Coordinates of C-alpha atoms and ligand atoms in Angstrom, one line a residue:
M1 CA 179.7 101.7 15.6
G2 CA 179.3 104.8 17.5
V3 CA 179.4 105.9 21.0
A4 CA 175.9 104.2 21.7
D5 CA 176.8 101.0 20.5
L6 CA 179.5 100.7 23.1
D7 CA 177.3 102.1 25.9
L8 CA 180.3 103.9 27.6
V9 CA 178.9 105.8 30.8
P10 CA 180.1 108.4 31.4
R11 CA 180.4 109.3 27.7
P12 CA 184.3 109.7 26.8
T13 CA 185.4 112.9 25.5
S14 CA 186.3 111.5 22.2
L15 CA 185.6 107.9 20.7
R16 CA 186.6 106.7 17.6
V17 CA 185.5 103.0 16.4
L18 CA 188.0 101.5 14.1
A19 CA 187.7 98.5 11.9
G20 CA 188.7 94.9 13.6
R21 CA 188.5 93.5 16.8
Y22 CA 191.1 92.3 19.4
A23 CA 190.5 88.9 21.4
L24 CA 191.3 88.8 24.9
T25 CA 191.6 85.6 27.0
P26 CA 192.7 84.9 30.6
E27 CA 196.0 84.2 28.9
T28 CA 196.7 87.5 27.5
P29 CA 199.9 89.1 29.0
L30 CA 199.5 92.3 31.0
R31 CA 202.3 94.8 31.7
A32 CA 201.2 97.5 33.8
P33 CA 202.5 99.3 37.0
G34 CA 202.2 97.0 40.1
S35 CA 199.0 98.6 41.6
I36 CA 197.2 99.3 38.3
A37 CA 198.2 95.5 37.5
A38 CA 196.4 94.4 40.7
L39 CA 193.3 96.6 40.0
V40 CA 192.9 95.0 36.3
R41 CA 193.1 91.7 37.9
A42 CA 190.6 92.7 40.4
V43 CA 188.0 94.4 37.9
L44 CA 188.5 92.1 34.9
R45 CA 188.7 88.9 36.8
P46 CA 189.4 86.2 35.2
F47 CA 191.4 88.4 32.9
P48 CA 194.3 88.6 32.9
P49 CA 197.5 87.3 34.4
A50 CA 200.7 89.4 34.9
G51 CA 203.6 89.2 32.8
G52 CA 204.0 87.4 29.8
D53 CA 205.4 87.9 26.3
G54 CA 203.7 89.0 23.0
P55 CA 200.9 91.6 22.3
G56 CA 198.5 92.1 25.3
L57 CA 197.4 95.0 27.8
T58 CA 199.6 97.6 28.3
F59 CA 199.3 100.2 30.8
T60 CA 201.8 103.0 30.8
L61 CA 202.3 106.1 33.2
V62 CA 202.9 109.0 31.5
D63 CA 203.0 112.7 32.3
D64 CA 200.8 114.3 29.6
P65 CA 199.7 117.6 30.4
E66 CA 196.9 117.5 28.0
L67 CA 195.2 114.8 30.0
G68 CA 195.3 116.7 33.3
A69 CA 195.4 114.8 36.5
E70 CA 192.9 112.1 35.8
G71 CA 192.5 111.8 31.8
Y72 CA 193.7 108.9 29.8
R73 CA 194.1 107.3 26.3
L74 CA 193.0 104.0 25.3
A75 CA 193.8 102.4 22.1
V76 CA 192.5 99.2 21.2
S77 CA 194.1 97.6 18.1
T78 CA 194.2 94.1 16.5
G79 CA 197.8 94.0 18.1
G80 CA 196.6 94.6 21.5
V81 CA 195.5 97.2 24.2
Q82 CA 197.5 100.3 25.1
A83 CA 196.4 102.8 28.1
T84 CA 198.3 105.9 28.8
G85 CA 197.8 108.3 31.5
S86 CA 198.5 109.3 35.2
D87 CA 198.2 106.8 37.9
A88 CA 194.5 107.9 38.4
G89 CA 194.0 108.1 34.5
L90 CA 195.2 104.7 34.2
R91 CA 192.4 103.4 37.0
W92 CA 189.5 105.1 35.1
A93 CA 191.1 103.4 31.7
V94 CA 190.6 100.1 33.6
Q95 CA 186.9 100.8 34.2
T96 CA 186.4 101.8 30.5
L97 CA 187.9 98.5 29.5
R98 CA 185.7 96.8 31.8
Q99 CA 182.5 98.4 30.1
M100 CA 183.9 97.3 26.9
L101 CA 183.9 93.6 27.8
P102 CA 180.5 91.8 28.4
P103 CA 178.6 92.3 31.7
T104 CA 179.3 89.1 33.0
L105 CA 182.8 87.8 32.5
D106 CA 182.2 84.1 32.8
D107 CA 183.4 83.0 29.6
A108 CA 187.2 82.5 28.9
R109 CA 187.2 84.7 25.6
W110 CA 186.1 87.8 24.7
S111 CA 186.8 90.2 21.7
I112 CA 186.5 93.8 21.9
P113 CA 186.2 96.4 18.9
C114 CA 189.3 98.4 17.9
V115 CA 189.0 102.0 19.1
E116 CA 190.8 105.1 20.1
I117 CA 189.6 107.0 23.1
V118 CA 190.6 110.3 24.8
D119 CA 188.9 110.8 28.0
I120 CA 189.4 113.9 30.3
P121 CA 186.9 114.6 33.2
R122 CA 185.1 118.0 32.9
Y123 CA 185.2 118.4 36.9
P124 CA 187.8 117.5 39.3
W125 CA 185.3 116.6 42.0
R126 CA 182.6 113.9 41.3
G127 CA 181.1 112.6 44.4
S128 CA 178.6 110.9 46.4
L129 CA 177.5 111.8 49.9
L130 CA 176.4 108.4 51.9
D131 CA 174.6 109.0 54.8
V132 CA 175.7 106.2 57.4
A133 CA 174.5 108.1 60.3
R134 CA 170.7 107.7 59.7
W135 CA 171.2 104.1 59.3
Y136 CA 174.0 102.0 60.0
H137 CA 174.9 100.1 56.7
R138 CA 177.4 97.2 57.2
V139 CA 180.8 97.9 55.9
E140 CA 180.4 95.1 53.3
F141 CA 177.9 97.5 51.6
L142 CA 180.3 100.5 51.7
Y143 CA 182.9 98.3 49.6
R144 CA 180.2 97.6 47.1
Y145 CA 179.3 101.3 47.0
V146 CA 182.8 102.3 46.4
D147 CA 182.7 99.8 43.4
L148 CA 179.7 101.1 42.1
M149 CA 181.4 104.8 42.2
A150 CA 184.6 103.7 40.7
M151 CA 182.6 101.9 37.9
H152 CA 181.1 105.4 37.0
K153 CA 184.4 107.2 37.4
L154 CA 183.1 109.2 40.5
N155 CA 186.4 109.8 42.7
T156 CA 185.1 110.9 46.2
L157 CA 182.9 109.1 48.6
H158 CA 181.5 111.8 51.4
L159 CA 181.0 109.7 54.3
H160 CA 178.4 111.4 56.6
L161 CA 179.5 109.6 59.8
T162 CA 177.6 111.5 62.6
D163 CA 174.0 112.9 63.2
D164 CA 171.3 113.2 65.7
Q165 CA 170.1 109.8 65.2
G166 CA 173.7 108.1 65.3
W167 CA 177.2 108.2 65.8
R168 CA 179.3 105.6 63.5
F169 CA 183.0 106.8 63.8
E170 CA 185.1 105.2 66.7
V171 CA 186.9 107.5 68.8
R172 CA 189.4 105.7 71.2
R173 CA 189.5 108.8 73.5
Y174 CA 185.7 109.1 73.9
P175 CA 184.3 105.4 73.5
R176 CA 180.8 106.4 74.6
L177 CA 180.2 108.1 71.3
T178 CA 179.8 105.0 69.8
E179 CA 178.8 102.7 72.7
V180 CA 175.9 105.3 73.5
G181 CA 175.7 107.4 70.6
G182 CA 175.9 104.5 68.0
Y183 CA 172.6 103.2 69.1
R184 CA 168.9 104.5 69.3
R185 CA 165.9 103.0 71.1
E186 CA 163.8 103.2 68.1
S187 CA 163.0 104.9 64.6
N188 CA 160.1 106.5 62.8
R189 CA 158.0 104.0 61.1
G190 CA 156.3 105.7 58.0
H191 CA 157.0 109.4 57.2
A192 CA 158.6 111.2 60.2
R193 CA 155.5 113.9 60.1
H194 CA 153.2 111.1 61.3
R195 CA 155.1 110.7 64.3
R196 CA 154.9 106.9 64.6
F197 CA 157.8 104.7 65.8
D198 CA 158.7 101.1 65.1
G199 CA 159.7 100.1 68.6
T200 CA 162.8 98.6 67.4
P201 CA 166.4 99.4 68.5
H202 CA 169.1 100.1 65.8
G203 CA 172.6 101.0 65.7
G204 CA 176.1 99.9 64.9
W205 CA 179.6 101.8 64.1
Y206 CA 182.8 101.3 62.3
S207 CA 186.1 100.7 63.9
Q208 CA 189.0 102.9 62.9
A209 CA 190.6 99.6 61.5
Q210 CA 187.4 99.0 59.5
L211 CA 187.5 102.4 58.1
R212 CA 191.2 102.5 57.4
D213 CA 190.8 99.2 55.3
L214 CA 187.8 100.8 53.5
V215 CA 190.2 103.8 52.6
G216 CA 192.6 101.8 51.3
Y217 CA 190.3 99.8 49.3
A218 CA 188.9 102.7 47.8
A219 CA 192.0 104.7 47.1
R220 CA 193.3 101.6 45.0
R221 CA 190.1 102.0 42.8
G222 CA 190.9 105.9 42.4
V223 CA 188.2 106.8 45.0
R224 CA 188.8 109.3 47.8
V225 CA 186.9 109.2 50.9
M226 CA 185.9 112.5 52.8
P227 CA 184.6 112.1 56.5
E228 CA 182.0 114.5 57.9
I229 CA 181.7 115.4 61.3
D230 CA 178.8 117.6 61.3
V231 CA 179.1 120.4 64.1
P232 CA 177.7 122.2 65.8
G233 CA 174.3 121.1 65.0
H234 CA 173.0 117.7 64.0
M235 CA 175.0 116.6 67.3
Q236 CA 172.4 115.2 69.8
A237 CA 173.8 111.6 69.6
A238 CA 177.1 113.0 70.8
I239 CA 175.1 115.0 73.5
A240 CA 173.3 111.8 74.7
A241 CA 176.9 110.2 75.0
Y242 CA 178.4 113.1 76.7
P243 CA 176.0 115.3 78.3
E244 CA 178.6 118.1 79.2
L245 CA 178.8 118.7 75.5
G246 CA 175.1 120.2 75.6
N247 CA 174.0 123.8 76.6
E248 CA 172.4 122.0 79.7
P249 CA 175.0 119.8 81.0
G250 CA 172.6 118.1 83.8
R251 CA 170.2 117.1 81.0
Q252 CA 170.5 113.3 79.9
L253 CA 169.0 113.5 76.0
E254 CA 168.6 110.1 74.1
V255 CA 170.0 109.4 70.9
R256 CA 167.2 111.2 68.6
T257 CA 164.8 108.6 67.4
S258 CA 162.8 110.7 64.9
W259 CA 163.9 112.4 61.7
G260 CA 164.2 116.2 61.3
I261 CA 166.6 118.5 63.1
S262 CA 167.3 118.5 66.7
S263 CA 167.3 121.8 68.6
H264 CA 170.1 120.4 70.9
I265 CA 173.3 121.7 69.7
L266 CA 177.0 121.9 71.0
N267 CA 177.8 124.5 73.6
V268 CA 180.8 127.0 72.8
S269 CA 183.0 126.3 76.1
D270 CA 186.6 125.5 75.7
A271 CA 186.3 122.1 77.1
T272 CA 183.9 121.2 74.2
V273 CA 185.9 123.0 71.5
R274 CA 188.9 120.6 73.0
F275 CA 186.6 117.5 72.5
V276 CA 185.8 118.0 69.0
K277 CA 189.6 118.9 68.3
D278 CA 190.3 115.7 70.0
V279 CA 187.9 113.8 67.8
L280 CA 189.2 115.3 64.8
D281 CA 192.8 114.2 65.6
E282 CA 191.5 110.8 65.4
V283 CA 189.6 111.4 62.3
V284 CA 192.8 112.7 60.5
E285 CA 194.7 109.5 61.5
V286 CA 192.1 107.4 59.6
F287 CA 191.2 109.4 56.7
P288 CA 194.2 110.8 54.9
F289 CA 192.1 112.7 52.3
E290 CA 193.1 116.5 52.3
L291 CA 189.5 117.6 53.3
V292 CA 187.4 117.0 56.4
H293 CA 184.0 118.2 56.1
L294 CA 182.7 119.8 59.1
G295 CA 179.0 120.4 58.5
G296 CA 177.6 123.6 59.7
D297 CA 174.0 123.4 58.4
E298 CA 170.9 123.4 60.0
V299 CA 171.9 124.9 63.5
P300 CA 169.1 126.2 65.3
P301 CA 170.7 129.0 67.7
D302 CA 167.9 128.8 70.3
E303 CA 169.9 127.3 73.0
W304 CA 172.6 129.6 72.4
A305 CA 170.2 132.6 72.8
G306 CA 169.5 131.5 76.3
S307 CA 173.3 130.6 77.2
R308 CA 175.4 132.5 79.4
V309 CA 178.5 130.7 77.9
A310 CA 177.3 131.5 74.4
A311 CA 176.9 135.3 75.3
R312 CA 180.5 135.5 77.0
R313 CA 181.7 133.8 73.9
V314 CA 180.1 136.3 71.5
R315 CA 181.6 139.1 73.5
S316 CA 185.2 137.9 73.7
T317 CA 185.0 137.0 70.0
G318 CA 183.8 140.4 68.9
L319 CA 180.8 138.8 67.3
S320 CA 177.4 140.5 67.0
R321 CA 175.0 137.8 67.6
V322 CA 175.0 134.1 68.7
D323 CA 174.1 133.0 65.1
D324 CA 177.6 134.0 64.1
L325 CA 179.0 131.1 66.4
V326 CA 178.4 128.6 63.4
G327 CA 181.3 130.7 61.7
W328 CA 183.4 130.7 64.8
W329 CA 183.1 126.9 65.3
A330 CA 184.2 126.4 61.4
T331 CA 186.9 128.6 61.8
E332 CA 188.4 127.4 65.3
L333 CA 188.2 123.8 63.8
A334 CA 189.4 124.7 60.5
T335 CA 192.7 126.4 62.3
H336 CA 193.1 123.2 64.0
L337 CA 193.0 120.9 61.0
A338 CA 195.4 123.3 59.1
G339 CA 197.9 122.2 61.8
H340 CA 197.6 118.8 60.4
G341 CA 197.9 120.1 56.9
R342 CA 194.0 119.7 56.1
R343 CA 191.5 122.2 54.5
V344 CA 187.8 121.9 55.6
A345 CA 184.6 121.6 53.6
V346 CA 181.4 123.1 55.0
W347 CA 177.5 123.2 54.0
D348 CA 176.3 126.6 52.2
E349 CA 174.8 127.9 55.6
V350 CA 178.5 128.7 56.8
L351 CA 178.8 131.5 54.0
E352 CA 176.6 133.6 56.1
Y353 CA 179.1 133.7 58.8
E354 CA 182.7 134.2 57.1
P355 CA 183.6 130.6 56.3
P356 CA 187.5 130.0 56.8
P357 CA 189.6 130.9 54.2
G358 CA 190.3 128.0 51.6
A359 CA 187.1 126.1 52.7
V360 CA 185.0 124.2 50.2
I361 CA 181.6 125.1 50.1
F362 CA 178.8 122.4 49.6
A363 CA 176.0 124.4 48.1
W364 CA 172.9 122.3 48.9
R365 CA 170.0 124.5 49.6
D366 CA 169.3 125.6 45.9
E367 CA 171.0 126.6 42.8
S368 CA 171.2 130.3 44.1
R369 CA 173.6 129.2 46.8
V370 CA 176.0 127.6 44.3
V371 CA 175.9 130.9 42.5
A372 CA 176.5 132.9 45.6
A373 CA 179.4 130.8 46.8
R374 CA 181.1 131.1 43.6
K375 CA 180.7 135.0 43.7
A376 CA 182.1 135.0 47.0
G377 CA 185.4 133.4 45.6
F378 CA 185.1 129.8 47.2
E379 CA 185.6 126.6 45.9
V380 CA 182.0 125.0 45.5
V381 CA 180.8 121.5 45.2
A382 CA 177.3 121.8 43.5
V383 CA 174.7 119.5 45.3
P384 CA 171.4 121.7 45.3
Q385 CA 168.5 119.6 46.4
E386 CA 166.6 120.3 43.4
Y387 CA 169.0 118.2 41.0
A388 CA 171.4 116.4 43.4
Y389 CA 169.3 115.0 46.2
L390 CA 168.8 111.4 45.4
D391 CA 166.9 110.6 48.6
W392 CA 164.0 112.6 46.9
A393 CA 161.5 110.5 45.3
E394 CA 161.7 109.8 41.5
S395 CA 158.2 110.1 40.8
D396 CA 154.9 110.9 42.2
R397 CA 153.6 107.3 41.6
P398 CA 152.0 105.7 44.3
D399 CA 154.1 102.7 44.4
E400 CA 157.4 104.9 44.7
P401 CA 159.1 104.0 48.2
L402 CA 158.8 106.4 50.8
A403 CA 160.9 109.5 50.5
I404 CA 161.5 112.5 52.5
N405 CA 160.5 114.8 49.7
G406 CA 160.2 114.6 46.1
T407 CA 160.3 114.7 43.0
L408 CA 163.6 114.4 41.2
P409 CA 163.2 112.4 38.0
L410 CA 166.2 111.1 36.1
S411 CA 165.9 113.5 33.5
R412 CA 166.1 116.2 35.5
V413 CA 169.5 115.1 37.3
Y414 CA 170.7 114.5 33.7
G415 CA 169.7 118.1 32.8
Y416 CA 171.7 119.8 35.5
Q417 CA 174.3 122.1 34.1
P418 CA 176.4 123.1 37.1
G419 CA 178.6 125.9 35.5
D420 CA 182.0 127.0 36.7
V421 CA 182.3 124.7 39.8
Y422 CA 184.9 122.6 41.5
G423 CA 182.3 119.6 41.0
V424 CA 179.0 118.0 41.7
Q425 CA 178.1 115.2 43.9
G426 CA 175.1 113.1 44.3
Q427 CA 173.4 113.0 47.8
V428 CA 172.1 109.9 49.5
W429 CA 170.6 110.6 52.6
T430 CA 169.1 107.8 54.4
E431 CA 166.3 108.7 56.7
Y432 CA 164.2 106.2 54.6
L433 CA 166.7 104.2 53.1
P434 CA 167.1 101.5 56.1
T435 CA 168.2 98.8 53.7
P436 CA 171.1 98.4 51.0
D437 CA 168.3 97.7 48.5
L438 CA 166.7 101.0 49.0
V439 CA 170.0 103.0 48.9
E440 CA 170.6 101.2 45.7
W441 CA 167.1 101.9 44.5
R442 CA 167.3 105.7 45.1
A443 CA 171.0 106.0 44.0
F444 CA 170.8 104.2 40.7
P445 CA 170.6 104.9 38.1
R446 CA 170.5 108.6 39.0
L447 CA 173.8 108.5 40.3
V448 CA 174.9 107.2 37.0
A449 CA 173.3 110.6 35.3
L450 CA 175.0 112.6 37.8
A451 CA 178.5 110.7 37.2
E452 CA 178.1 111.9 33.4
V453 CA 177.4 115.4 34.4
G454 CA 180.3 115.7 36.4
W455 CA 182.5 113.7 33.9
S456 CA 181.5 114.4 30.2
A457 CA 181.8 118.0 29.1
Q458 CA 179.8 117.4 25.6
R459 CA 176.5 116.1 26.9
E460 CA 174.0 114.2 24.8
P461 CA 170.3 115.0 24.7
F462 CA 168.6 113.1 27.5
T463 CA 167.0 110.7 25.1
G464 CA 170.8 109.7 23.8
F465 CA 171.8 109.1 27.3
R466 CA 168.8 106.9 28.2
E467 CA 169.5 104.8 25.1
R468 CA 173.3 104.3 26.4
L469 CA 171.9 103.8 29.9
R470 CA 169.9 100.9 28.8
G471 CA 172.7 99.2 27.7
H472 CA 174.6 100.2 30.8
L473 CA 171.8 98.8 33.1
R474 CA 172.9 95.1 32.0
R475 CA 176.0 95.9 33.9
L476 CA 174.0 96.7 36.9
D477 CA 172.1 93.7 36.4
A478 CA 174.9 91.5 36.2
L479 CA 176.2 93.0 39.7
R480 CA 172.6 92.3 41.1
V481 CA 172.3 96.2 41.8
H482 CA 168.8 96.8 43.0
Y483 CA 168.5 100.0 41.0
R484 CA 165.2 101.8 40.0
P485 CA 163.9 100.6 36.6
L486 CA 163.7 103.1 33.9
D487 CA 159.8 104.6 33.7
Ligands
LIG501 C1 171.8 119.0 54.5 O1 170.8 118.5 53.6 N1 171.2 119.4 55.6 C2 173.0 119.6 53.8

């Protein structure tokens, strides 16, 4: 039996299948650090209880430099299961063990093949962006999404919390951000280019308590949550809530109803900078992760070009043109966040305006930006559209659900070779994904391919991956994931 027979996804660094099997029952003893034991019980339910004597499942924390931050060893023999690794590594070992069991765990007794696995991820950052701004998705779905990420050893959920079309993060100090910014009058029906609307109000937001609970749940599964507050563009919902943030403070905008990029951006007054810093002060209270994503993408500078406040700011800061205020915003906020011990992430546009030192660049426009950001000496998370934008259609077949753009087939995602980067991430923008079913259709199975790009240093030809994926899809079936079937 080889790797393919076990259908492990992502493919482990090394796997040896040995003679014999080990039988697992709900009475099998479990010995593990408390947090790992809780995860085992959550993921392998109805297996197994804690404690007990005799051979069983043993998870041991070890400090093994060879395994790095997230690697693990998993040895299954006729005498039991032994996993070793760091805390993070042991969490991934639990997921691997889960994949060795049948897709549904409703029987009381299973046997798994004896194996020796050593498994070490290729990249430290393996993520997925989920856009909850364009369509609000219930927090229950975010929990499910975290579970699906953890199953594929993806370690970072990038939550895109704010945009022109909706503000989803509760800010105690500025309640109108969600009370007003969390709701829009209607949304595009069909593709935005046709300028039709559905006449149906849409909205919703997450309380800080809800997000804190989500962050804790994700952490217990080895998934960190990076919030994104996208500034200074993509801010029309905030400006609708607080018109004084805009470049024409007397003007009352509404939360944007169509997809695409708003020309309405933040002004550059001291009061607006203070406002955003206040928001970030609440963001860091909820999200303990080291990085906060500040956006910086797609900022049309036209309003600044006509603004006296912007002209003054350009002069006082010694910049050469209003466009450079994109970089100035990032540096102002990065300095503020450094006071909280945080670093920032930004989209690759900021590279044109001197990003703050230590920023992580999310290179999205195309692969050349990945190369440019790396050359400039930054840590890069590679998310180039042509490989990692999972909101693109998977094919140009007429029965493919409506997409912003296309096409990005599974084989192309799997074939991505990101080179020397900090990591990779699958982007699930949701303009055309109003329901969890549609999100799952677009994310899966392409996110599985991307997870393997991020984890597995030794990749198979696509046909090998596809065969393994066929087996793996039975696991997604058992979870009723609404994935797009293979062609
Ligand atoms: C982006 O797609 N505007 C980052």
